[in-house]
Coordinates of C-alpha atoms and ligand atoms in Angstrom, one line a residue:
M1 CA 83.5 120.9 185.7
S2 CA 81.3 122.4 183.1
L3 CA 82.9 122.1 179.7
S4 CA 80.8 123.6 176.9
R5 CA 80.0 121.7 173.7
A6 CA 82.2 124.2 171.8
E7 CA 85.1 123.4 174.1
A8 CA 84.6 119.7 173.4
E9 CA 84.7 120.5 169.7
A10 CA 88.0 122.4 170.3
L11 CA 89.4 119.3 171.9
D12 CA 88.6 117.3 168.8
A13 CA 90.2 119.9 166.6
A14 CA 93.4 119.7 168.5
D15 CA 93.4 115.9 168.8
P16 CA 96.4 114.2 167.0
L17 CA 94.5 110.9 166.7
A18 CA 91.3 112.4 165.2
R19 CA 92.2 111.2 161.8
F20 CA 91.7 107.6 162.8
R21 CA 88.0 108.0 163.0
A22 CA 87.7 107.9 159.2
A23 CA 89.3 104.5 159.3
F24 CA 86.1 103.0 160.7
D25 CA 82.8 102.2 159.1
L26 CA 80.4 103.7 161.7
P27 CA 76.8 104.7 161.0
E28 CA 76.3 108.4 160.6
G29 CA 74.7 110.0 163.7
L30 CA 75.3 107.0 166.0
I31 CA 77.3 107.6 169.2
Y32 CA 78.9 104.2 169.7
L33 CA 80.1 103.7 173.3
D34 CA 80.3 99.9 173.2
G35 CA 83.6 99.1 171.4
N36 CA 84.5 97.4 174.7
S37 CA 81.9 94.7 173.8
L38 CA 82.1 94.6 170.0
G39 CA 84.6 96.9 168.3
P40 CA 83.3 98.5 165.0
P41 CA 84.7 97.4 161.7
P42 CA 87.8 99.1 160.2
K43 CA 87.0 99.8 156.6
T44 CA 90.1 97.8 155.6
A45 CA 88.7 94.8 157.4
L46 CA 85.5 94.9 155.3
A47 CA 87.5 95.3 152.1
R48 CA 90.0 92.5 152.9
L49 CA 87.2 90.2 153.9
S50 CA 85.5 90.4 150.6
E51 CA 88.9 90.3 148.7
T52 CA 90.0 87.2 150.6
A53 CA 86.7 85.4 150.2
A54 CA 86.6 86.1 146.5
S55 CA 90.2 85.6 145.4
E56 CA 91.8 83.3 148.0
W57 CA 88.9 81.1 148.9
G58 CA 87.0 81.5 145.6
R59 CA 89.8 81.3 143.1
D60 CA 93.0 79.9 144.7
L61 CA 91.0 77.5 146.8
I62 CA 93.0 74.8 148.7
R63 CA 96.3 76.1 147.2
S64 CA 95.8 79.2 149.5
W65 CA 97.2 77.3 152.5
N66 CA 100.6 77.4 150.9
T67 CA 100.4 80.3 148.5
N68 CA 98.4 82.9 150.4
G69 CA 99.9 82.5 153.9
W70 CA 97.0 80.8 155.4
M71 CA 99.1 78.3 157.3
E72 CA 101.2 81.0 158.9
A73 CA 98.3 83.3 159.7
P74 CA 97.9 82.3 163.4
L75 CA 101.6 83.1 164.2
R76 CA 101.8 86.0 161.8
V77 CA 98.9 87.8 163.4
G78 CA 100.1 86.7 166.8
A79 CA 103.4 88.3 166.2
K80 CA 101.6 91.6 165.3
I81 CA 99.5 91.4 168.5
A82 CA 102.8 91.0 170.4
G83 CA 103.6 94.5 169.4
L84 CA 100.5 95.8 171.2
I85 CA 101.0 93.9 174.4
G86 CA 104.7 94.1 175.2
A87 CA 105.5 90.6 174.0
Q88 CA 108.1 89.1 171.6
P89 CA 106.7 88.0 168.3
H90 CA 107.3 84.3 168.9
E91 CA 105.5 84.4 172.3
V92 CA 102.0 85.0 170.9
A93 CA 99.6 83.0 168.7
V94 CA 96.0 83.6 167.5
A95 CA 93.7 80.6 168.2
D96 CA 90.3 79.6 169.3
S97 CA 88.3 81.7 171.7
T98 CA 89.4 83.4 174.9
S99 CA 87.5 80.7 176.9
V100 CA 89.3 77.8 175.1
N101 CA 92.7 79.6 175.4
L102 CA 92.2 80.1 179.1
F103 CA 91.5 76.3 179.5
K104 CA 94.7 75.5 177.6
L105 CA 96.9 78.0 179.6
A106 CA 95.4 77.2 183.0
A107 CA 96.1 73.5 182.3
G108 CA 99.5 74.6 181.0
A109 CA 100.2 76.5 184.2
L110 CA 99.5 73.3 186.2
S111 CA 102.0 71.5 183.9
L112 CA 104.6 74.0 184.8
R113 CA 104.0 73.9 188.5
P114 CA 103.7 70.1 189.3
G115 CA 102.6 69.4 192.9
R116 CA 100.6 72.7 193.1
T117 CA 96.8 72.4 192.7
T118 CA 95.2 75.8 193.2
L119 CA 94.0 78.1 190.5
L120 CA 93.3 81.4 192.2
A121 CA 90.7 83.9 190.9
Q122 CA 88.6 86.8 192.2
A123 CA 84.9 86.7 192.9
G124 CA 83.0 88.5 190.3
E125 CA 85.5 87.8 187.6
F126 CA 84.1 87.5 184.0
P127 CA 82.0 84.4 184.2
T128 CA 83.6 82.3 181.5
D129 CA 87.0 82.6 183.2
L130 CA 85.6 81.1 186.4
H131 CA 83.5 78.6 184.6
I132 CA 86.4 77.3 182.5
L133 CA 88.6 77.0 185.6
Q134 CA 85.7 75.2 187.4
G135 CA 85.4 72.7 184.5
L136 CA 89.2 72.1 184.5
G137 CA 89.1 71.5 188.2
E138 CA 86.2 69.0 187.8
L139 CA 88.1 67.2 185.0
L140 CA 91.4 66.9 187.0
G141 CA 89.8 65.8 190.3
D142 CA 92.2 66.3 193.2
R143 CA 95.0 67.6 190.9
A144 CA 93.3 71.0 190.5
R145 CA 90.9 73.1 192.3
L146 CA 89.5 76.6 191.7
K147 CA 89.7 78.9 194.7
I148 CA 87.6 82.1 194.4
V149 CA 88.3 84.9 196.9
P150 CA 87.0 88.5 197.1
E151 CA 89.0 91.1 195.2
A152 CA 90.4 92.7 198.3
E153 CA 91.8 89.3 199.5
L154 CA 93.3 88.2 196.3
L155 CA 97.0 89.0 197.0
A156 CA 96.9 87.6 200.5
A157 CA 95.4 84.4 199.2
I158 CA 98.4 83.5 197.1
D159 CA 100.1 80.7 198.9
V160 CA 102.6 77.9 198.0
D161 CA 99.8 75.7 196.6
V162 CA 98.8 78.2 194.0
A163 CA 99.9 77.2 190.5
A164 CA 98.5 80.2 188.8
V165 CA 96.7 83.4 189.6
V166 CA 94.1 84.1 186.9
L167 CA 93.0 87.7 186.7
S168 CA 91.5 90.2 184.3
H169 CA 93.9 93.1 183.8
V170 CA 90.9 95.4 183.4
H171 CA 87.7 94.2 185.0
Y172 CA 84.7 93.9 182.6
R173 CA 82.2 95.4 185.1
S174 CA 84.1 97.9 187.2
S175 CA 86.8 98.7 184.7
R176 CA 89.4 98.4 187.5
R177 CA 92.9 98.1 186.1
W178 CA 95.4 96.2 188.1
D179 CA 99.1 97.1 188.4
M180 CA 100.4 94.3 186.2
A181 CA 104.0 94.3 187.4
A182 CA 103.0 94.5 191.1
V183 CA 100.5 91.6 191.0
T184 CA 102.8 89.5 188.9
A185 CA 105.6 90.0 191.4
A186 CA 103.3 89.1 194.3
A187 CA 102.3 85.8 192.5
Q188 CA 105.9 84.9 191.6
A189 CA 107.1 85.7 195.1
K190 CA 105.1 82.6 196.2
G191 CA 106.3 80.6 193.3
A192 CA 103.0 80.9 191.4
L193 CA 102.5 81.8 187.8
M194 CA 100.6 84.9 186.6
L195 CA 97.9 84.3 183.9
W196 CA 96.5 87.6 182.7
D197 CA 93.2 88.0 180.8
L198 CA 93.7 91.0 178.5
S199 CA 90.2 90.9 177.0
H200 CA 89.5 94.5 178.1
S201 CA 93.0 95.8 177.8
A202 CA 94.6 94.7 174.5
G203 CA 94.2 97.6 172.1
A204 CA 92.7 99.7 174.9
V205 CA 95.4 100.6 177.3
V206 CA 99.2 100.3 177.5
V207 CA 100.1 96.6 178.2
D208 CA 103.7 95.5 178.8
L209 CA 103.6 91.8 179.5
N210 CA 107.4 91.3 179.4
G211 CA 108.0 94.5 181.3
A212 CA 105.9 93.1 184.0
M213 CA 107.5 89.6 183.8
A214 CA 104.1 88.1 183.1
D215 CA 104.1 84.3 182.6
L216 CA 100.9 83.7 180.5
A217 CA 98.1 85.7 179.0
V218 CA 95.0 85.3 176.9
G219 CA 92.8 88.0 175.3
C220 CA 89.9 88.7 173.0
G221 CA 89.9 89.7 169.4
Y222 CA 86.5 91.3 169.0
K223 CA 86.5 94.0 171.6
H224 CA 89.1 96.8 171.4
L225 CA 91.1 95.0 168.7
N226 CA 88.2 95.4 166.2
G227 CA 88.5 91.8 164.8
G228 CA 84.8 91.3 164.2
P229 CA 82.0 89.3 166.0
G230 CA 83.5 86.0 167.3
A231 CA 87.0 86.9 166.1
P232 CA 89.6 84.4 167.2
A233 CA 91.4 85.2 170.4
F234 CA 95.1 85.2 171.3
L235 CA 97.4 83.6 173.8
F236 CA 100.8 84.5 175.2
V237 CA 103.4 82.2 176.7
A238 CA 106.6 83.9 178.0
E239 CA 109.7 82.6 176.2
R240 CA 111.1 81.0 179.3
H241 CA 108.1 78.7 179.6
L242 CA 107.7 77.7 175.9
A243 CA 109.9 74.5 176.0
A244 CA 108.2 73.1 179.1
I245 CA 104.6 74.0 178.9
R246 CA 102.1 71.2 178.0
Q247 CA 98.4 71.7 177.2
P248 CA 95.8 69.1 176.8
L249 CA 94.0 70.2 173.6
T250 CA 96.7 68.6 171.5
G251 CA 95.3 68.9 168.0
W252 CA 97.1 68.1 164.8
L253 CA 98.1 71.7 164.0
G254 CA 99.9 71.9 167.3
H255 CA 102.0 68.9 166.2
A256 CA 105.6 69.3 165.3
E257 CA 104.9 68.0 161.7
P258 CA 101.1 68.1 161.0
F259 CA 101.6 66.7 157.5
A260 CA 103.6 63.7 158.7
F261 CA 100.2 62.4 159.8
E262 CA 101.6 60.5 162.8
D263 CA 99.4 58.6 165.2
A264 CA 101.2 60.0 168.3
H265 CA 101.2 63.6 169.2
R266 CA 104.5 65.3 169.3
P267 CA 104.1 69.0 170.2
A268 CA 105.6 71.7 168.0
P269 CA 108.8 73.1 169.6
D270 CA 107.3 76.7 169.6
I271 CA 104.1 78.6 170.4
R272 CA 102.3 76.6 167.7
A273 CA 102.1 73.8 170.3
L274 CA 99.5 76.0 172.0
T275 CA 97.2 76.0 169.0
T276 CA 94.9 73.1 168.2
G277 CA 93.0 72.9 164.9
T278 CA 92.4 74.6 161.6
P279 CA 92.4 78.4 161.9
P280 CA 89.4 80.4 160.8
I281 CA 91.0 82.2 157.9
L282 CA 88.2 84.7 157.1
S283 CA 88.0 85.8 160.7
L284 CA 91.7 86.0 160.9
T285 CA 91.7 88.3 157.9
A286 CA 89.4 90.7 159.6
L287 CA 91.3 90.6 162.8
E288 CA 94.6 91.2 161.1
A289 CA 93.1 94.4 159.6
G290 CA 92.1 95.5 163.0
I291 CA 95.6 94.8 164.4
D292 CA 97.3 96.6 161.5
L293 CA 95.2 99.7 162.3
H294 CA 96.1 99.6 166.0
L295 CA 99.8 99.2 165.1
A296 CA 99.6 102.5 163.3
V297 CA 98.6 104.3 166.4
D298 CA 101.0 105.8 169.0
R299 CA 100.2 103.8 172.2
A300 CA 101.1 106.5 174.6
A301 CA 99.0 109.0 172.7
A302 CA 96.1 106.5 172.7
E303 CA 96.4 105.9 176.4
A304 CA 96.4 109.7 177.1
K305 CA 93.4 110.3 174.9
G306 CA 91.5 107.3 176.3
G307 CA 92.0 108.7 179.8
A308 CA 90.9 112.2 178.7
L309 CA 87.7 110.9 177.0
S310 CA 86.7 108.8 180.0
D311 CA 87.7 111.5 182.5
L312 CA 85.5 113.9 180.5
F313 CA 82.6 111.5 180.5
I314 CA 82.8 111.1 184.3
A315 CA 83.1 114.8 185.0
L316 CA 80.0 115.6 182.8
V317 CA 78.0 112.8 184.3
E318 CA 78.8 113.9 187.8
A319 CA 77.9 117.5 186.9
R320 CA 74.6 116.7 185.1
C321 CA 73.3 113.3 186.3
P322 CA 73.1 113.3 190.1
D323 CA 71.1 110.0 190.2
L324 CA 74.0 108.0 188.7
R325 CA 76.8 106.6 190.8
L326 CA 80.3 106.0 189.6
A327 CA 81.2 102.3 189.9
S328 CA 84.7 102.6 188.3
P329 CA 88.0 103.9 189.7
R330 CA 88.3 107.6 189.6
R331 CA 91.8 107.9 188.3
A332 CA 92.2 107.2 184.6
Q333 CA 95.4 105.1 185.1
D334 CA 93.4 102.8 187.4
R335 CA 90.7 102.2 184.7
G336 CA 90.3 100.6 181.3
L337 CA 88.4 102.4 178.6
H338 CA 84.9 101.9 179.9
V339 CA 83.2 103.7 182.7
S340 CA 80.5 102.0 184.8
L341 CA 77.7 103.8 186.5
T342 CA 74.9 102.3 188.6
H343 CA 71.2 103.0 188.7
A344 CA 68.3 100.8 189.7
D345 CA 66.7 101.4 186.3
G346 CA 69.9 100.9 184.5
Y347 CA 68.5 98.5 181.9
A348 CA 65.7 100.8 180.9
I349 CA 68.0 103.8 180.7
V350 CA 70.3 102.0 178.4
Q351 CA 67.4 101.0 176.1
A352 CA 66.1 104.6 176.1
L353 CA 69.6 105.8 175.1
I354 CA 69.9 103.3 172.3
D355 CA 66.6 104.6 170.9
R356 CA 68.2 108.0 170.9
G357 CA 71.3 106.9 169.1
V358 CA 73.7 106.4 172.0
V359 CA 74.8 102.8 172.3
G360 CA 76.2 101.6 175.7
D361 CA 75.4 98.4 177.4
F362 CA 74.0 97.0 180.7
R363 CA 75.4 94.4 183.1
A364 CA 73.0 92.9 185.7
P365 CA 72.0 93.9 188.2
D366 CA 72.4 97.6 187.9
V367 CA 75.5 98.6 185.9
L368 CA 75.4 100.9 182.8
R369 CA 78.7 100.6 180.8
F370 CA 80.0 103.2 178.4
G371 CA 83.2 102.6 176.5
V372 CA 85.3 105.1 174.7
S373 CA 88.0 104.6 172.1
P374 CA 90.9 106.8 171.4
L375 CA 90.6 105.7 167.7
F376 CA 87.0 106.6 167.0
T377 CA 85.3 108.4 169.8
R378 CA 85.1 112.2 169.5
F379 CA 85.1 114.5 172.6
V380 CA 82.0 116.1 171.3
E381 CA 80.3 112.7 171.2
V382 CA 81.0 112.2 174.9
W383 CA 79.5 115.7 175.4
D384 CA 76.4 114.8 173.4
A385 CA 76.0 111.4 175.0
V386 CA 75.9 112.9 178.5
D387 CA 73.6 115.6 177.3
I388 CA 71.1 112.9 176.0
L389 CA 71.7 110.8 179.2
A390 CA 70.9 113.8 181.4
D391 CA 67.7 114.4 179.4
V392 CA 66.6 110.8 179.6
L393 CA 67.0 110.9 183.4
D394 CA 65.5 114.3 183.9
S395 CA 62.5 113.6 181.8
R396 CA 62.2 110.0 183.0
A397 CA 61.9 109.0 179.3
F398 CA 63.3 105.6 180.3
D399 CA 60.2 104.9 182.5
R400 CA 58.3 102.8 179.9
D401 CA 57.4 99.1 179.9
A402 CA 59.0 98.7 176.5
Y403 CA 62.4 99.7 177.9
R404 CA 62.1 97.1 180.6
Q405 CA 61.7 94.0 178.3
R406 CA 65.0 92.2 178.6
A407 CA 66.6 91.0 175.4
A408 CA 68.8 87.9 175.4
V409 CA 71.9 90.0 175.1
T410 CA 72.1 93.1 177.3
Ligands
PLP501 C1 85.0 89.1 176.6 C2 85.7 88.3 177.6 C3 85.9 86.9 177.3 C4 85.3 86.3 176.1 O1 85.4 85.0 176.0 P1 84.8 84.2 174.7 O2 85.5 82.9 174.8 O3 85.2 85.0 173.6 O4 83.3 84.2 174.8 C5 86.6 86.2 178.3 N1 87.1 86.8 179.4 C6 86.9 88.1 179.6 C7 87.5 88.7 180.8 C8 86.2 88.9 178.7 O5 86.0 90.2 179.0

């Protein structure tokens, strides 16, 4: 396929979602293809952050817990996220980080499946997911163990000892998107629960947790949801499990009556029991602005545009960059919003691109990742990014020592 730059511009002119670009504060001239790692700030998030800091924190002070909705924020924003992931409002809360939420829900899954001890995950899963499950297994001794199997063997490995299958809906490296309903059904057929990690799919692709009969889920606030660096994460517990699930991080704000100040923990009767301590109000304020923006977007149109952008990226790379190999599924419906390519000099290539105003990222040992967004990526930016990428490869501009010096964050 050889689409011209003018044709890419014509796609932008006809794009019904093009107007959302102006909702973001993106530096002029930068092509940002890393919203899958850190979403850019919505302008409303920046405005609400300074407003909340000045008036609610600065003037109303402690009264804000009652008068400015601070206490309800984790469930209010959770209910909004529910609208993006096919959940009911009372099934989602915002709390903690993805890592911590995974700990709570994996332990919660064990509480719902007494007698079962296996937490099943795929090799090459995002490290924190495996590390958290490993730590939980070490804590619980013979009551829990992490079993890691190759991706291709995952479904066959679900047996009657599996309490939960823990799986990224969209894989951080390959961008592979699992069929949520089919995998959930396979887990449940063996009596196991399905715990989805939506970090790379919430706000990125169509997610229908209840349509898929999912049991549990966690996800990240700072990637496609544009909640800001270190934004709080979210968790989902299907209504049918809310009464029975128990989690070990029983902090005071998960108590039925936090301000009764009782010595013994009594869990709240609702999703609040899955929260732990004081919510980060400023971060929640930014996240809520990101969620509000996503709720204004037609999800089906966003899914279609995301697929079209990443399809275009792949087609142009394959036409112009013969040294790069596609490491993501070819069909848009089998991918998330990022495309992974491999090259032995991947790190240096990404650094050379960043120097030329095209921001992607690198995942060791050899993966270059480029994420698109139906909200802020333009078709012509995809065209320009591949044009620059082809030039960096053809001219070997990446072949410099300075581009090989690894930074702490790649
Ligand atoms: C980004 C990501 C996380 C992030 O976890 P933190 O607790 O925010 O560091 C977890 N899991 C997956 C699959 C991710 O992609």
